[in-house]
Tab-separated table of C-alpha atoms and ligand atoms in Angstrom:
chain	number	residue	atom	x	y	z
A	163	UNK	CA	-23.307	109.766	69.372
A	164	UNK	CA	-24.896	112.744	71.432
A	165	UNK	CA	-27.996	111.876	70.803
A	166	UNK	CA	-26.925	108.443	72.876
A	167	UNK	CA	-25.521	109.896	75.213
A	168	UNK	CA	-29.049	111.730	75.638
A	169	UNK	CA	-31.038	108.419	75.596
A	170	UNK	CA	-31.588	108.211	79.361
A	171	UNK	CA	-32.457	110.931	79.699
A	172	UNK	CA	-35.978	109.537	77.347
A	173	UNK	CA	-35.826	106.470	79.951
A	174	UNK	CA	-36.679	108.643	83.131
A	175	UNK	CA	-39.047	110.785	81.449
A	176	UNK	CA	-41.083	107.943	80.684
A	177	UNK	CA	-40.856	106.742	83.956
A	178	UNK	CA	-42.176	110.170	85.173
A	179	UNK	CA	-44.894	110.059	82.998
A	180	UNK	CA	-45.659	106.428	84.055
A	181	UNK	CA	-45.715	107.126	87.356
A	182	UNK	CA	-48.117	110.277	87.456
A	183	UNK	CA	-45.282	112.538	88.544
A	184	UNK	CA	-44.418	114.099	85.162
A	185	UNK	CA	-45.572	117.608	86.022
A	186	UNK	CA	-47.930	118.955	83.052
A	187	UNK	CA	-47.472	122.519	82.931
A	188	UNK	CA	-50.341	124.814	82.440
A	189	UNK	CA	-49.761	127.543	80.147
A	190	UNK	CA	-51.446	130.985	80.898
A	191	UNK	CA	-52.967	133.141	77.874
A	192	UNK	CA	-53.658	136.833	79.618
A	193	UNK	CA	-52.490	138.816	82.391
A	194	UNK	CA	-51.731	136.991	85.648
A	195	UNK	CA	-54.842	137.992	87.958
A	196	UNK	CA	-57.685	136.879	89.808
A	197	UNK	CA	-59.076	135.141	86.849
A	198	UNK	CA	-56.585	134.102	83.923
A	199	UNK	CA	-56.795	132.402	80.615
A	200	UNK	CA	-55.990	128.856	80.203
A	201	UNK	CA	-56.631	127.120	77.293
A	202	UNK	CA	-59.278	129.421	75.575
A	203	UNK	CA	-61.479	129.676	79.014
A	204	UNK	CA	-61.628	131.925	81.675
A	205	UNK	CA	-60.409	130.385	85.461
A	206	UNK	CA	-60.722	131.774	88.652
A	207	UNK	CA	-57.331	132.125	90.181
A	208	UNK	CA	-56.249	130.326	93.697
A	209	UNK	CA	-52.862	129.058	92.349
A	210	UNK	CA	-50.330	132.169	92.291
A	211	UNK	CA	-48.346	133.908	94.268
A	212	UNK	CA	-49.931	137.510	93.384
A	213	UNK	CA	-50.704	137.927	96.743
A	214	UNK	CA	-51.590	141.500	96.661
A	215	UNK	CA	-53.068	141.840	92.953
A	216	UNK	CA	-50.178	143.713	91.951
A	217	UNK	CA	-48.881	141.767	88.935
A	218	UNK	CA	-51.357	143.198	86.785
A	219	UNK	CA	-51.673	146.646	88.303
A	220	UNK	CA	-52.146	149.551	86.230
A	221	UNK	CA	-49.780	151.889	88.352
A	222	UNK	CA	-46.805	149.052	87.992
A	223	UNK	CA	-47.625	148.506	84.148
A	224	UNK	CA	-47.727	152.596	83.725
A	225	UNK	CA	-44.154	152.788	85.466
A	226	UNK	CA	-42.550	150.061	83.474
A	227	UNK	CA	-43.593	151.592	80.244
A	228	UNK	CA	-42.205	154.895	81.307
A	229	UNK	CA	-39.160	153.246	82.707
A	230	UNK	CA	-38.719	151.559	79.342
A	231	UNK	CA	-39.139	154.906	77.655
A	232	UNK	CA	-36.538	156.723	79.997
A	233	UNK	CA	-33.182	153.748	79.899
A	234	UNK	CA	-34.644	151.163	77.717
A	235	UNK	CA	-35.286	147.368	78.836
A	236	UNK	CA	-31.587	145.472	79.158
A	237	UNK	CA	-28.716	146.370	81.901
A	238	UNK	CA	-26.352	144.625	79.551
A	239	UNK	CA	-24.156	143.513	82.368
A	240	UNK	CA	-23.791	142.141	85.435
A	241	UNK	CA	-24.054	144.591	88.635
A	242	UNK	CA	-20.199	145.229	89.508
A	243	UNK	CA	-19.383	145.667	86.002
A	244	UNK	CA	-21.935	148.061	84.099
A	245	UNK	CA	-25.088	146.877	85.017
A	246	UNK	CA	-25.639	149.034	88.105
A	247	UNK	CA	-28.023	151.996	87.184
A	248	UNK	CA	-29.654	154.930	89.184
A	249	UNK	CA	-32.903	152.821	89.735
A	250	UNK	CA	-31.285	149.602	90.955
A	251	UNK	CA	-29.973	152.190	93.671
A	252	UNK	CA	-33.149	153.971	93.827
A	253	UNK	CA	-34.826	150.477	94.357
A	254	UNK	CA	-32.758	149.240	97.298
A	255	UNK	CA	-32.778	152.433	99.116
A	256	UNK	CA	-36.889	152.419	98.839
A	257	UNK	CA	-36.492	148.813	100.053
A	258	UNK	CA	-34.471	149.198	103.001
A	259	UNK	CA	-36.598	152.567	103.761
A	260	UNK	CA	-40.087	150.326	103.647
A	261	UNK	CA	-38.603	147.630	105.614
A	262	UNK	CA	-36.886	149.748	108.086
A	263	UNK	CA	-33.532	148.079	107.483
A	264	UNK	CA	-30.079	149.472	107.840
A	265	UNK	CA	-29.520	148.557	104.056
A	266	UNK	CA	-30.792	146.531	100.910
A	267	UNK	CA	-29.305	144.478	97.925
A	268	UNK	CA	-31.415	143.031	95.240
A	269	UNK	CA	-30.787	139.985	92.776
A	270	UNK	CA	-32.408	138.688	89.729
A	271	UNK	CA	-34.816	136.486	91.793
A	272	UNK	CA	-35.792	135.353	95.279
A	273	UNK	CA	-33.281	131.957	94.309
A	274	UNK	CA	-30.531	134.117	93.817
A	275	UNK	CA	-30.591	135.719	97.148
A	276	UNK	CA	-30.371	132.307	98.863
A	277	UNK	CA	-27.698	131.382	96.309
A	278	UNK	CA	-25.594	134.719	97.058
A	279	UNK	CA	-25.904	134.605	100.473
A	280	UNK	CA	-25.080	131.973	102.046
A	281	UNK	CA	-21.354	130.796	100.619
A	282	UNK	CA	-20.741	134.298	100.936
A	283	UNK	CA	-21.010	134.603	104.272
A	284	UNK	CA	-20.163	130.169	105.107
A	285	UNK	CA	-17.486	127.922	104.113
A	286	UNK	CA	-15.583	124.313	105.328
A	287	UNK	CA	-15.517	124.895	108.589
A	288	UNK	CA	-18.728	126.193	109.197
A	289	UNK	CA	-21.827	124.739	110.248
A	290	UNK	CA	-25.648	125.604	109.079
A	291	UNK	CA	-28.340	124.705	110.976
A	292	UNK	CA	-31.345	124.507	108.532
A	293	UNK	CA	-35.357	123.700	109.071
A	294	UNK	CA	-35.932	120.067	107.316
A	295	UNK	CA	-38.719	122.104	105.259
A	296	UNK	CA	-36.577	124.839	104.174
A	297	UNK	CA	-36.989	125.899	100.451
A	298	UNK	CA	-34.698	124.199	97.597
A	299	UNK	CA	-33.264	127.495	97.307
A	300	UNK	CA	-31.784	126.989	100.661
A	301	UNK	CA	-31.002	123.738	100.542
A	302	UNK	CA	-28.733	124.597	97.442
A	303	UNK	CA	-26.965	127.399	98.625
A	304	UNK	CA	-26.199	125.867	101.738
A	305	UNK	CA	-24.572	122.842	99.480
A	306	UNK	CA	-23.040	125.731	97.435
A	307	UNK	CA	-21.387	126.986	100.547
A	308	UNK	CA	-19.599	124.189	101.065
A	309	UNK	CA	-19.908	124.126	105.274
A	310	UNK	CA	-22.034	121.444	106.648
A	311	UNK	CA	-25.428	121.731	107.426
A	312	UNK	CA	-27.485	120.221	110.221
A	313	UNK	CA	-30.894	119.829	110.019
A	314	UNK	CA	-33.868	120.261	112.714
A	315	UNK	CA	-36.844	119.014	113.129
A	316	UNK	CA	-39.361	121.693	111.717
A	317	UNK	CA	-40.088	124.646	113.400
A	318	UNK	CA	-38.480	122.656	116.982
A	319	UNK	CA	-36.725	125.144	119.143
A	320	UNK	CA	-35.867	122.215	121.215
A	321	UNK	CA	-34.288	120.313	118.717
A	322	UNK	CA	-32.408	123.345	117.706
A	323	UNK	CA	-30.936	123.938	120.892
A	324	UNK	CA	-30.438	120.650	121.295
A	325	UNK	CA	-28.218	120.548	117.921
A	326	UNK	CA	-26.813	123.508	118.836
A	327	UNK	CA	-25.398	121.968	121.712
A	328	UNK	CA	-24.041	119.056	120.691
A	329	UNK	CA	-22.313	120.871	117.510
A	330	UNK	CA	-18.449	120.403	117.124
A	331	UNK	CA	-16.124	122.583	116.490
A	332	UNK	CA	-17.042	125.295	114.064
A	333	UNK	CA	-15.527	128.683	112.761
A	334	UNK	CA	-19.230	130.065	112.288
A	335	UNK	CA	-22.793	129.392	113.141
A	336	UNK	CA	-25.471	130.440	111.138
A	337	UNK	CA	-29.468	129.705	111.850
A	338	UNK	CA	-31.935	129.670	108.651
A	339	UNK	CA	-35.235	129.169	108.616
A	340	UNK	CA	-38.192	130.162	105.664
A	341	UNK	CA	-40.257	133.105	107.506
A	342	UNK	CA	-43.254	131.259	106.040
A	343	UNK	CA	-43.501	127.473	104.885
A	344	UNK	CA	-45.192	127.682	101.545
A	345	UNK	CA	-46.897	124.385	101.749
A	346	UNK	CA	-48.910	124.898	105.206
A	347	UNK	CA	-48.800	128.465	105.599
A	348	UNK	CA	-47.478	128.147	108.701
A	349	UNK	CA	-45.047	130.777	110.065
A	350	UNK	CA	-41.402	130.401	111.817
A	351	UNK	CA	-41.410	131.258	115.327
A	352	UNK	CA	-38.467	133.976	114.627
A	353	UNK	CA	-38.441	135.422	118.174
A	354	UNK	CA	-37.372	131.887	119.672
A	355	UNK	CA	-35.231	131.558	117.004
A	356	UNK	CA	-33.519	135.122	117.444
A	357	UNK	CA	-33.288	134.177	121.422
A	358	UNK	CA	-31.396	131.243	120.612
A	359	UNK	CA	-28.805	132.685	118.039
A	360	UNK	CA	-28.281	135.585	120.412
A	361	UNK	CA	-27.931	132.813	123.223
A	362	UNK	CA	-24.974	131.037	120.925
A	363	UNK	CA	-24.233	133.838	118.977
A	364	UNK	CA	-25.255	132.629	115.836
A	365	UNK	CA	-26.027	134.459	112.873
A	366	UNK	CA	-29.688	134.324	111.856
A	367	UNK	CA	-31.109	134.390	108.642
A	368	UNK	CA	-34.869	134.334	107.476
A	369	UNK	CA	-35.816	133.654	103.705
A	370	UNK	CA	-39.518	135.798	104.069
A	371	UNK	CA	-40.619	134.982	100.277
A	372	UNK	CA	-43.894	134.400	101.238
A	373	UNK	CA	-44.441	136.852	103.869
A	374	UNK	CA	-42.892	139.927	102.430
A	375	UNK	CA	-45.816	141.699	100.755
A	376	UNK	CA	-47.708	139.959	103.406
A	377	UNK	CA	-46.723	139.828	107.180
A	378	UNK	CA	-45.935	143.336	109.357
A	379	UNK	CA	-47.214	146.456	108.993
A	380	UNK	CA	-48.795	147.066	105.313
A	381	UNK	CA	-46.452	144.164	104.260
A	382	UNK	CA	-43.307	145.051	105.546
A	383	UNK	CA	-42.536	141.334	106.409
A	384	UNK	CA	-42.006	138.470	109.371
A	385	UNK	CA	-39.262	140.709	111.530
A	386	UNK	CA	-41.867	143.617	111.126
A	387	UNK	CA	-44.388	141.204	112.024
A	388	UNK	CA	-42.258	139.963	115.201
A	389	UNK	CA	-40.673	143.653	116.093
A	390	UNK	CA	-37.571	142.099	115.466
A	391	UNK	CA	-35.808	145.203	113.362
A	392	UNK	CA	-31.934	145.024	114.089
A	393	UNK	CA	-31.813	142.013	115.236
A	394	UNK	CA	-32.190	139.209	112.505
A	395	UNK	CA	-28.793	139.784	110.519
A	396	UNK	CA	-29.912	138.455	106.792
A	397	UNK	CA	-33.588	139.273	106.014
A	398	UNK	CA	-33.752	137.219	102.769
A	399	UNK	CA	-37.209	138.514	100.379
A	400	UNK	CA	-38.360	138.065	96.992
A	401	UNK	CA	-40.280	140.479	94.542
A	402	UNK	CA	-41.952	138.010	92.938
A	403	UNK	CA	-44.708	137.011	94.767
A	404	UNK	CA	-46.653	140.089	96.712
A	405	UNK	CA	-44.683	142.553	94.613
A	406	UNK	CA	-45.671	141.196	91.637
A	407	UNK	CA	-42.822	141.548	89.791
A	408	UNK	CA	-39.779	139.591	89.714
A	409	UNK	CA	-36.184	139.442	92.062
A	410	UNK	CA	-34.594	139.041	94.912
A	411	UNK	CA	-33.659	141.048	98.113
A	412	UNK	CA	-31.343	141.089	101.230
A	413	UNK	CA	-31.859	143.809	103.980
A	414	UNK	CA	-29.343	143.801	107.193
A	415	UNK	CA	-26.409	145.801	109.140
A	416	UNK	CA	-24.557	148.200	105.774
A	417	UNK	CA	-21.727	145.841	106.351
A	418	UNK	CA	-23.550	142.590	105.164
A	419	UNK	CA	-25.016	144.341	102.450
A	420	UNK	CA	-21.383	145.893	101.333
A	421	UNK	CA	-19.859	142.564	101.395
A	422	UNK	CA	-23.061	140.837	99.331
A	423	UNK	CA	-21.969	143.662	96.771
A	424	UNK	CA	-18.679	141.956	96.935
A	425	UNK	CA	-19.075	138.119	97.493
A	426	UNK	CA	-22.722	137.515	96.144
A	427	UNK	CA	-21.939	135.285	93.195
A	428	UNK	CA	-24.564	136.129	91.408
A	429	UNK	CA	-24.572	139.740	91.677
A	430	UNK	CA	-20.764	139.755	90.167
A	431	UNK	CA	-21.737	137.083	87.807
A	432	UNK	CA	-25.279	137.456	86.557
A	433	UNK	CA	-26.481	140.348	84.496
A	434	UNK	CA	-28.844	142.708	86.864
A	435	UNK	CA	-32.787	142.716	86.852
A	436	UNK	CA	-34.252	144.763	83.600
A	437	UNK	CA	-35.311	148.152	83.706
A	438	UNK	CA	-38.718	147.789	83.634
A	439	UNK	CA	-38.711	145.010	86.552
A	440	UNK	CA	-37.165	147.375	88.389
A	441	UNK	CA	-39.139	150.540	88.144
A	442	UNK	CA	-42.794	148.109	88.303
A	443	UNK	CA	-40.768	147.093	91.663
A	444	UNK	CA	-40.429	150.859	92.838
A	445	UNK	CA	-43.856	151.560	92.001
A	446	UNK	CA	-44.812	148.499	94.397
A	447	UNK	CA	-42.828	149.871	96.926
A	448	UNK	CA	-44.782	152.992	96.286
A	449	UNK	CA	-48.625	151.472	96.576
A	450	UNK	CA	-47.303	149.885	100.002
A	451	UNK	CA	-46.171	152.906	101.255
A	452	UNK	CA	-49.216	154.825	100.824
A	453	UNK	CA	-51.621	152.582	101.863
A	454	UNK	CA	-52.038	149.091	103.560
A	455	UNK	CA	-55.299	148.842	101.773
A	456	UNK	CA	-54.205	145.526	99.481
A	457	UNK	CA	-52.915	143.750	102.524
A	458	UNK	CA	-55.815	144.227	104.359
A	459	UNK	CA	-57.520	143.274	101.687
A	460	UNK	CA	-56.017	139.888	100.825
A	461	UNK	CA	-56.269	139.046	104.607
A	462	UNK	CA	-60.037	139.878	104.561
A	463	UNK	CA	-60.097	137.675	101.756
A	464	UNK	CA	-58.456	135.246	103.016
A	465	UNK	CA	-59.918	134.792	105.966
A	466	UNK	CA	-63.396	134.895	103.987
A	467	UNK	CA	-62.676	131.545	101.942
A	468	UNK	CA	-60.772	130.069	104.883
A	469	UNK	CA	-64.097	130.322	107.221
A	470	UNK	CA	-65.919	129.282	103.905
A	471	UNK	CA	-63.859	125.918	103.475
A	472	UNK	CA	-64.193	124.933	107.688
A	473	UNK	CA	-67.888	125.501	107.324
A	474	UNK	CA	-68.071	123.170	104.385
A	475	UNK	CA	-66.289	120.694	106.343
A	476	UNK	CA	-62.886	121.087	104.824
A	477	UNK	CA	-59.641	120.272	106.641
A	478	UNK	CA	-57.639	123.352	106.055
A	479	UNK	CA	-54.601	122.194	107.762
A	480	UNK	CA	-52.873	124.430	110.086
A	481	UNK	CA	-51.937	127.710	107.972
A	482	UNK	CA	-51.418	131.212	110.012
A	483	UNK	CA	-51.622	132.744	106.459
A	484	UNK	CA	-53.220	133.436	103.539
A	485	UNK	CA	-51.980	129.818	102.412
A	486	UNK	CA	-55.045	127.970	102.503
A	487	UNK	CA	-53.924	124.057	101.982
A	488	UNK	CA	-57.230	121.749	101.721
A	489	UNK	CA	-55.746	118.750	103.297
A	490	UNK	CA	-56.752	115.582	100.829
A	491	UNK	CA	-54.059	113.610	101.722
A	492	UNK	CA	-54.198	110.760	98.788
A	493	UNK	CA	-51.878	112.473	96.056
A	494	UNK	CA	-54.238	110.685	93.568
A	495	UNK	CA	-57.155	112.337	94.878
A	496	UNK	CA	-55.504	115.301	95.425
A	497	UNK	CA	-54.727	115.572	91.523
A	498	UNK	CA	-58.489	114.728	91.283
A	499	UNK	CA	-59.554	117.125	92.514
A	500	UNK	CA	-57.544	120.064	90.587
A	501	UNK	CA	-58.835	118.064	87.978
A	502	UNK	CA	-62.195	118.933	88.751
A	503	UNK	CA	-61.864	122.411	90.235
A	504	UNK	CA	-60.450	123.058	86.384
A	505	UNK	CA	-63.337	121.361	84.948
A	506	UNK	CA	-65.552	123.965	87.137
A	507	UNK	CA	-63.927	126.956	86.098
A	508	UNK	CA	-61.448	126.867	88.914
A	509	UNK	CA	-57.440	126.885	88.948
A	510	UNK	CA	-55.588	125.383	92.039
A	511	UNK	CA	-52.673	123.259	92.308
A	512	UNK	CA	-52.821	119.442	93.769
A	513	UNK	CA	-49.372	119.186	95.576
A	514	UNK	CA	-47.840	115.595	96.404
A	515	UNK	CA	-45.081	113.757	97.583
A	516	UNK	CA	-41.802	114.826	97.049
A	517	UNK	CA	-43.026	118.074	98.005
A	518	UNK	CA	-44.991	117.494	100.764
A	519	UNK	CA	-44.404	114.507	103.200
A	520	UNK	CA	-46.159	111.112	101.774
A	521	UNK	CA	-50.170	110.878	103.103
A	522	UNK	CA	-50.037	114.705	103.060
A	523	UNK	CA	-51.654	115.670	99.291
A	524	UNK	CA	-53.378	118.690	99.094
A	525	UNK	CA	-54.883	121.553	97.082
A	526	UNK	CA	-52.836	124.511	98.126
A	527	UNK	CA	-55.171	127.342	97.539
A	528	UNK	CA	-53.316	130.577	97.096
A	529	UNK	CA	-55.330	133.314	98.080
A	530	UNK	CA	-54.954	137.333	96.243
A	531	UNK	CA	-56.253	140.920	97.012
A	532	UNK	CA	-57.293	140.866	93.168
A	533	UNK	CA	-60.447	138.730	93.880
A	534	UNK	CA	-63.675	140.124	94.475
A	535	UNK	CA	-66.291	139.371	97.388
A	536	UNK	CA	-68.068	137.576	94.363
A	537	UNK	CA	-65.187	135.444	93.027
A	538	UNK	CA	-64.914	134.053	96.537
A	539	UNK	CA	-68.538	133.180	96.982
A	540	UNK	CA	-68.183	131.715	93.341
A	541	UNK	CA	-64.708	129.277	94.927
A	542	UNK	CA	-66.338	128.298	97.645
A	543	UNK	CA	-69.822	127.226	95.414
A	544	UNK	CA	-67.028	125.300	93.133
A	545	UNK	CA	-65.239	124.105	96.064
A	546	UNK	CA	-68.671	122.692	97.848
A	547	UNK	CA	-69.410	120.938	94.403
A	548	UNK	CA	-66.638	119.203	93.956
A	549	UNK	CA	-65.765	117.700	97.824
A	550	UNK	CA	-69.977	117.007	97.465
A	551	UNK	CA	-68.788	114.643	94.525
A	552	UNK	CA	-65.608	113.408	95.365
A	553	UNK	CA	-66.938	112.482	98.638
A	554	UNK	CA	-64.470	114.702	100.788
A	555	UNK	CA	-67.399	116.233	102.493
B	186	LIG	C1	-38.993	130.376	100.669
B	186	LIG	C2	-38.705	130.721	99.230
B	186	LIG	N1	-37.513	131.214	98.920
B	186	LIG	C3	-37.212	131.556	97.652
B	186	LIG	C4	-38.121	131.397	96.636
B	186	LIG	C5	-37.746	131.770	95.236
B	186	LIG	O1	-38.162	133.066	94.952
B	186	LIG	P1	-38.100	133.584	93.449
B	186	LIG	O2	-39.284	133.041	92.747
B	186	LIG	O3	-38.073	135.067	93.566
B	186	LIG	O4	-36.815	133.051	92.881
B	186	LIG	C6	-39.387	130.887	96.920
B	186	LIG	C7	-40.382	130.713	95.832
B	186	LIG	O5	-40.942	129.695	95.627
B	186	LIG	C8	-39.691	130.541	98.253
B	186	LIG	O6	-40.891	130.060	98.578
């Protein structure tokens, strides 16, 4: 009988597959790093979120193991029952230091954050205002909370204001935006946006996934990046990208952090990151703090293969970051083309509709700190060979 009741679920994956959007999932064999191992050969890396090299780092591995040595590897509960230990504290305290925030919380992942957050600081009654391209991880916790949500036109200040406006009644307002749109690399104009919450007195919040590690001073994110400290109330970050690790992080006012410790679902209800995520995570915190050597570096490189693509004759799209999307728009080119780039030795992700809008396929290069002046020349040779041949350029 179960197995029946399963049958559909057969149905729709053969329509996936049918329809070329059954995602095939590459599986990695080594370290994650400028080049990794994918089915017994050796790739050049432009498709992960290592932004500054750190996943593999020697100083982050070296912690973990002693971390591991020191408390062992599980919490064994969640964080408000036992699974709160010294580092966790350590962790947040580092956080908040580096990001010159009042205060810090951390979750299990970036997701989690979102998913904390927001219905514990919105319910019925309240109203959201949301970018159209915000993150799933929004988009679900704002559904979570249960208070409506508005969306406005991407990045539009106008529309915002305009939305604003014509809101009805409400209990609470709250503005949320991604820091930095994954697919274009493009980033959120928080200053207007912190004018115009101020102006309605709205709270504001900023999911900075991809800019933390990445934007401000030596990394310390988008309001670092805008000079915006003390005035964006929920500075939503992950530790899985430019850290290297894995988790999740909200910095703000001591109050919004006490009360995440309180009403955070899944801080009361799912066990707290591992020991050895955490101390790798300190140890990032560390590298950053000493030096903004690996940020300058993945900007240098950045802008290396971005000039490299426009001189080739690439569209790169409009990216302010080291997102580098190669603008194909025909999602069967687009998978193509990844196609090819593998076949050369190359790994970067083609990225279609329903994740970008229709017409707007494209390799999404993702560049790292971890690759070498020579790696570059060597994506940028594989990336001339293959537009040559598939007639992009
Ligand atoms: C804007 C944004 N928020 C949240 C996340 C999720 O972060 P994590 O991988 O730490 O769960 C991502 C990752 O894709 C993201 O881009």
């Amino acid at each position: 009988m179960s197995n029946d009741a399963l049958a559909w679920i057969e149905t729709e994956l053969a329509e996936l597959t049918a329809s070329g959007l059954r995602a095939s999932i590459r599986t990695i064999d080594s370290s994650m790093d400028g080049w990794v191992t994918i089915d017994g050969r050796r790739v050049l890396n432009f498709c992960a979120n290592n932004y500054l090299g750190l996943a593999n780092h020697p100083r982050l591995r070296e912690a973990a193991k002693r971390a591991i040595d020191q408390y062992g590897i599980g919490p064994g509960a969640v964080r408000t029952i036992a699974g709160t230990m010294t580092q966790h504290l350590e962790l947040e305290r580092r956080l908040a230091e580096f990001k010159h925030a009042e205060a810090c919380i951390t979750f299990q992942s970036g997701f989690t954050a979102n998913l904390a957050t927001v219905p514990a600081l919105m319910g019925d009654g309240d109203l959201i205002f949301s970018d159209e391209l915000n993150h799933a991880s929004i988009i679900d916790a704002c559904r979570l909370s249960k208070a409506r949500t508005i969306r406005y036109a991407h990045n539009d200040i106008d529309d915002l204001r305009r939305k604003l406006a014509g809101a009805p009644q409400f209990r609470r307002r709250l503005i949320i935006s991604d820091g930095v749109f994954s697919m274009d690399g493009d980033i959120a104009p928080l200053d207007k946006l912190c004018e115009v919450a101020e102006a309605h007195s709205a709270l504001l919040m900023v999911d900075d996934a991809h800019g933390e590690g990445v934007l401000g001073k030596g990394g310390r994110g988008i309001v670092d990046h805008f000079g915006l400290h003390g005035r964006v109330d929920i500075e939503v970050g992950t530790l899985s990208k430019a850290f290297g690790v894995v988790g999740g992080l909200v910095a703000g006012k001591q109050p919004l952090i006490d009360w995440l410790r309180q009403r955070g679902r899944p801080f009361l209800f799912s066990s707290a990151m591992t020991v050895p995520d955490v101390a790798a995570c300190i140890e990032a915190v560390n590298i950053l703090q000493e030096s903004d050597e690996l940020v300058t570096q993945l900007w240098e490189n950045a802008r290396i293969l971005r000039a490299g693509m426009q001189t080739l004759g690439f569209d790169t799209g409009h990216s302010q970051t080291p997102i580098v999307p190669l603008m194909l728009g025909d999602a069967s080119l687009a998978q193509q083309f990844s196609r090819k780039l593998f076949e050369q030795g190359l790994f970067a992700m083609a990225i279609g509709f329903p994740t970008v809008a229709m017409g707007k396929a494209r390799i999404r290069v993702m560049n790292s700190a971890a690759h070498s002046q020579a790696d570059l020349e060597q994506a940028l040779d594989i990336f001339e060979a293959v537009g040559k041949e598939l007639k992009v350029i």
